[in-house]
PDB file of C-alpha atoms in Angstrom:
ATOM      1  CA  MET A   1     138.173-160.902  35.744  1.00  0.00           C
ATOM      2  CA  PRO A   2     135.762-157.997  36.329  1.00  0.00           C
ATOM      3  CA  LYS A   3     133.551-158.003  39.442  1.00  0.00           C
ATOM      4  CA  GLY A   4     130.126-156.513  39.624  1.00  0.00           C
ATOM      5  CA  SER A   5     126.950-156.204  41.622  1.00  0.00           C
ATOM      6  CA  ILE A   6     123.399-155.086  41.066  1.00  0.00           C
ATOM      7  CA  GLU A   7     123.293-151.303  40.838  1.00  0.00           C
ATOM      8  CA  HIS A   8     119.513-150.928  40.851  1.00  0.00           C
ATOM      9  CA  ALA A   9     116.184-152.492  39.998  1.00  0.00           C
ATOM     10  CA  ASN A  10     113.495-150.381  38.332  1.00  0.00           C
ATOM     11  CA  LEU A  11     110.026-151.481  39.404  1.00  0.00           C
ATOM     12  CA  THR A  12     106.665-150.203  38.201  1.00  0.00           C
ATOM     13  CA  VAL A  13     104.340-149.827  41.194  1.00  0.00           C
ATOM     14  CA  THR A  14     101.010-148.105  41.806  1.00  0.00           C
ATOM     15  CA  ASN A  15     102.224-146.052  44.772  1.00  0.00           C
ATOM     16  CA  PRO A  16     105.981-145.315  44.888  1.00  0.00           C
ATOM     17  CA  ALA A  17     105.756-143.460  48.210  1.00  0.00           C
ATOM     18  CA  ARG A  18     104.129-146.453  49.913  1.00  0.00           C
ATOM     19  CA  SER A  19     106.718-148.862  48.470  1.00  0.00           C
ATOM     20  CA  ALA A  20     109.610-146.544  49.378  1.00  0.00           C
ATOM     21  CA  GLU A  21     108.365-146.331  52.969  1.00  0.00           C
ATOM     22  CA  LEU A  22     108.315-150.130  53.217  1.00  0.00           C
ATOM     23  CA  PHE A  23     111.993-150.277  52.162  1.00  0.00           C
ATOM     24  CA  ARG A  24     112.935-147.412  54.493  1.00  0.00           C
ATOM     25  CA  GLN A  25     111.333-149.241  57.437  1.00  0.00           C
ATOM     26  CA  MET A  26     112.483-152.771  56.567  1.00  0.00           C
ATOM     27  CA  LEU A  27     116.009-152.062  55.268  1.00  0.00           C
ATOM     28  CA  GLY A  28     116.989-148.725  56.808  1.00  0.00           C
ATOM     29  CA  TRP A  29     117.163-147.184  53.343  1.00  0.00           C
ATOM     30  CA  GLU A  30     116.713-143.530  52.485  1.00  0.00           C
ATOM     31  CA  THR A  31     115.255-141.608  49.602  1.00  0.00           C
ATOM     32  CA  ARG A  32     118.094-140.727  47.231  1.00  0.00           C
ATOM     33  CA  TRP A  33     116.022-138.896  44.627  1.00  0.00           C
ATOM     34  CA  SER A  34     112.420-138.333  43.675  1.00  0.00           C
ATOM     35  CA  GLY A  35     110.779-136.496  40.843  1.00  0.00           C
ATOM     36  CA  HIS A  36     109.368-136.698  37.364  1.00  0.00           C
ATOM     37  CA  SER A  37     110.628-139.512  35.153  1.00  0.00           C
ATOM     38  CA  GLN A  38     112.092-138.906  31.707  1.00  0.00           C
ATOM     39  CA  MET A  39     109.485-141.420  30.483  1.00  0.00           C
ATOM     40  CA  GLY A  40     106.593-139.465  32.016  1.00  0.00           C
ATOM     41  CA  GLY A  41     105.182-140.256  35.420  1.00  0.00           C
ATOM     42  CA  ASP A  42     107.023-140.134  38.710  1.00  0.00           C
ATOM     43  CA  THR A  43     109.906-142.041  40.296  1.00  0.00           C
ATOM     44  CA  ILE A  44     111.399-142.408  43.771  1.00  0.00           C
ATOM     45  CA  HIS A  45     114.928-143.814  44.132  1.00  0.00           C
ATOM     46  CA  VAL A  46     115.389-145.437  47.548  1.00  0.00           C
ATOM     47  CA  GLY A  47     118.561-147.187  48.697  1.00  0.00           C
ATOM     48  CA  GLN A  48     121.310-147.675  51.227  1.00  0.00           C
ATOM     49  CA  PRO A  49     122.393-144.541  53.107  1.00  0.00           C
ATOM     50  CA  GLY A  50     125.612-143.060  51.766  1.00  0.00           C
ATOM     51  CA  ASN A  51     125.838-145.668  49.018  1.00  0.00           C
ATOM     52  CA  GLY A  52     125.097-144.293  45.583  1.00  0.00           C
ATOM     53  CA  ALA A  53     125.541-147.695  43.965  1.00  0.00           C
ATOM     54  CA  THR A  54     122.625-149.733  45.363  1.00  0.00           C
ATOM     55  CA  TYR A  55     118.997-148.672  45.083  1.00  0.00           C
ATOM     56  CA  MET A  56     115.545-149.335  43.693  1.00  0.00           C
ATOM     57  CA  ALA A  57     113.800-147.017  41.301  1.00  0.00           C
ATOM     58  CA  LEU A  58     110.053-147.091  42.036  1.00  0.00           C
ATOM     59  CA  TYR A  59     108.112-145.783  39.038  1.00  0.00           C
ATOM     60  CA  THR A  60     104.481-145.004  38.294  1.00  0.00           C
ATOM     61  CA  ASN A  61     102.405-143.052  35.790  1.00  0.00           C
ATOM     62  CA  ASP A  62      98.733-142.266  35.180  1.00  0.00           C
ATOM     63  CA  ASP A  63      98.220-145.431  33.110  1.00  0.00           C
ATOM     64  CA  VAL A  64      99.595-147.653  35.888  1.00  0.00           C
ATOM     65  CA  ARG A  65      97.513-145.923  38.555  1.00  0.00           C
ATOM     66  CA  ALA A  66      94.348-146.322  36.435  1.00  0.00           C
ATOM     67  CA  ASP A  67      94.937-149.932  35.289  1.00  0.00           C
ATOM     68  CA  LYS A  68      93.336-152.196  37.876  1.00  0.00           C
ATOM     69  CA  ASP A  69      94.346-155.290  35.823  1.00  0.00           C
ATOM     70  CA  ARG A  70      98.047-154.308  35.926  1.00  0.00           C
ATOM     71  CA  HIS A  71      98.875-154.436  32.216  1.00  0.00           C
ATOM     72  CA  TYR A  72     102.362-152.959  32.503  1.00  0.00           C
ATOM     73  CA  SER A  73     104.037-151.689  29.356  1.00  0.00           C
ATOM     74  CA  LYS A  74     107.005-154.061  29.707  1.00  0.00           C
ATOM     75  CA  GLY A  75     105.076-157.116  30.873  1.00  0.00           C
ATOM     76  CA  GLN A  76     105.758-159.053  34.035  1.00  0.00           C
ATOM     77  CA  PRO A  77     108.817-161.253  33.457  1.00  0.00           C
ATOM     78  CA  LEU A  78     110.229-160.624  36.932  1.00  0.00           C
ATOM     79  CA  ASN A  79     110.522-163.675  39.223  1.00  0.00           C
ATOM     80  CA  HIS A  80     111.438-161.820  42.428  1.00  0.00           C
ATOM     81  CA  VAL A  81     113.767-159.214  43.887  1.00  0.00           C
ATOM     82  CA  GLY A  82     116.161-160.429  46.596  1.00  0.00           C
ATOM     83  CA  LEU A  83     116.792-158.181  49.585  1.00  0.00           C
ATOM     84  CA  LEU A  84     119.606-158.853  52.082  1.00  0.00           C
ATOM     85  CA  VAL A  85     118.909-157.924  55.734  1.00  0.00           C
ATOM     86  CA  ASP A  86     120.838-158.344  58.967  1.00  0.00           C
ATOM     87  CA  ASP A  87     117.728-159.088  61.089  1.00  0.00           C
ATOM     88  CA  LEU A  88     115.221-161.340  59.345  1.00  0.00           C
ATOM     89  CA  GLU A  89     112.688-161.306  62.180  1.00  0.00           C
ATOM     90  CA  ALA A  90     112.643-157.499  62.338  1.00  0.00           C
ATOM     91  CA  ALA A  91     112.200-157.307  58.561  1.00  0.00           C
ATOM     92  CA  GLU A  92     109.288-159.735  58.751  1.00  0.00           C
ATOM     93  CA  ARG A  93     107.606-157.626  61.448  1.00  0.00           C
ATOM     94  CA  VAL A  94     107.789-154.617  59.120  1.00  0.00           C
ATOM     95  CA  VAL A  95     106.232-156.605  56.267  1.00  0.00           C
ATOM     96  CA  ILE A  96     103.388-157.778  58.513  1.00  0.00           C
ATOM     97  CA  ALA A  97     102.843-154.268  59.918  1.00  0.00           C
ATOM     98  CA  ALA A  98     102.487-153.039  56.319  1.00  0.00           C
ATOM     99  CA  GLY A  99      99.561-155.456  55.898  1.00  0.00           C
ATOM    100  CA  LEU A 100     101.511-157.877  53.702  1.00  0.00           C
ATOM    101  CA  GLU A 101     101.783-161.654  54.185  1.00  0.00           C
ATOM    102  CA  PRO A 102     105.150-163.405  54.480  1.00  0.00           C
ATOM    103  CA  PHE A 103     105.404-166.990  53.170  1.00  0.00           C
ATOM    104  CA  GLY A 104     107.972-169.584  52.078  1.00  0.00           C
ATOM    105  CA  HIS A 105     110.093-169.431  55.213  1.00  0.00           C
ATOM    106  CA  ASP A 106     113.184-171.562  54.767  1.00  0.00           C
ATOM    107  CA  ASP A 107     116.735-172.025  56.014  1.00  0.00           C
ATOM    108  CA  TYR A 108     119.268-173.319  53.497  1.00  0.00           C
ATOM    109  CA  GLU A 109     122.617-172.199  52.150  1.00  0.00           C
ATOM    110  CA  PRO A 110     123.453-169.414  51.971  1.00  0.00           C
ATOM    111  CA  GLY A 111     120.835-168.085  54.421  1.00  0.00           C
ATOM    112  CA  LYS A 112     117.441-167.964  56.068  1.00  0.00           C
ATOM    113  CA  ARG A 113     114.655-166.369  54.049  1.00  0.00           C
ATOM    114  CA  PHE A 114     111.013-165.600  53.521  1.00  0.00           C
ATOM    115  CA  TYR A 115     109.029-164.193  50.622  1.00  0.00           C
ATOM    116  CA  PHE A 116     106.156-161.748  50.237  1.00  0.00           C
ATOM    117  CA  PHE A 117     104.146-160.074  47.503  1.00  0.00           C
ATOM    118  CA  ASP A 118     103.775-156.306  47.677  1.00  0.00           C
ATOM    119  CA  TRP A 119     100.584-154.409  46.845  1.00  0.00           C
ATOM    120  CA  ASP A 120     101.380-154.565  43.119  1.00  0.00           C
ATOM    121  CA  GLY A 121     102.016-158.308  42.918  1.00  0.00           C
ATOM    122  CA  ILE A 122     105.826-158.016  42.938  1.00  0.00           C
ATOM    123  CA  GLU A 123     107.459-160.903  44.787  1.00  0.00           C
ATOM    124  CA  PHE A 124     110.341-160.149  47.144  1.00  0.00           C
ATOM    125  CA  GLU A 125     112.703-162.621  48.779  1.00  0.00           C
ATOM    126  CA  VAL A 126     114.133-161.363  52.071  1.00  0.00           C
ATOM    127  CA  VAL A 127     117.293-163.218  53.111  1.00  0.00           C
ATOM    128  CA  SER A 128     119.722-163.037  56.016  1.00  0.00           C
ATOM    129  CA  TYR A 129     123.087-164.801  56.270  1.00  0.00           C
ATOM    130  CA  ALA A 130     123.163-164.331  60.060  1.00  0.00           C
ATOM    131  CA  GLY A 131     122.494-167.638  61.824  1.00  0.00           C
ATOM    132  CA  ALA A 132     122.037-169.603  58.568  1.00  0.00           C
ATOM    133  CA  ALA A 133     122.151-173.380  58.409  1.00  0.00           C
ATOM    134  CA  SER A 134     125.600-174.909  58.063  1.00  0.00           C
TER     135      SER A 134
END
């Protein structure tokens, strides 16, 4: 049976540089690529160092930057993006320092977690398997 994993998530955000910096600080990620998107606008790919297989593409364009009501071209069907960290408390400090508000703290199999909304209303779940409930 084939095995797989998530290769990337492509998120539309108002400020890719700001979002990329949050992931660099919280997850130790690095910028893999940045530039103009084939669809118009600009994109930053940020992901795990030395790992070309796991990243987030953070996209914006003039319409997104100008639309205060956030009417994205593909809608908003996303529930949340799950991020795995080795130090949940350190990740939460980064989120708070970025001016964002963690919520939904919980500890159940397979790990401890909290959630937050970024500046564009995207919900993230941050989970750690270290010290999880048994």
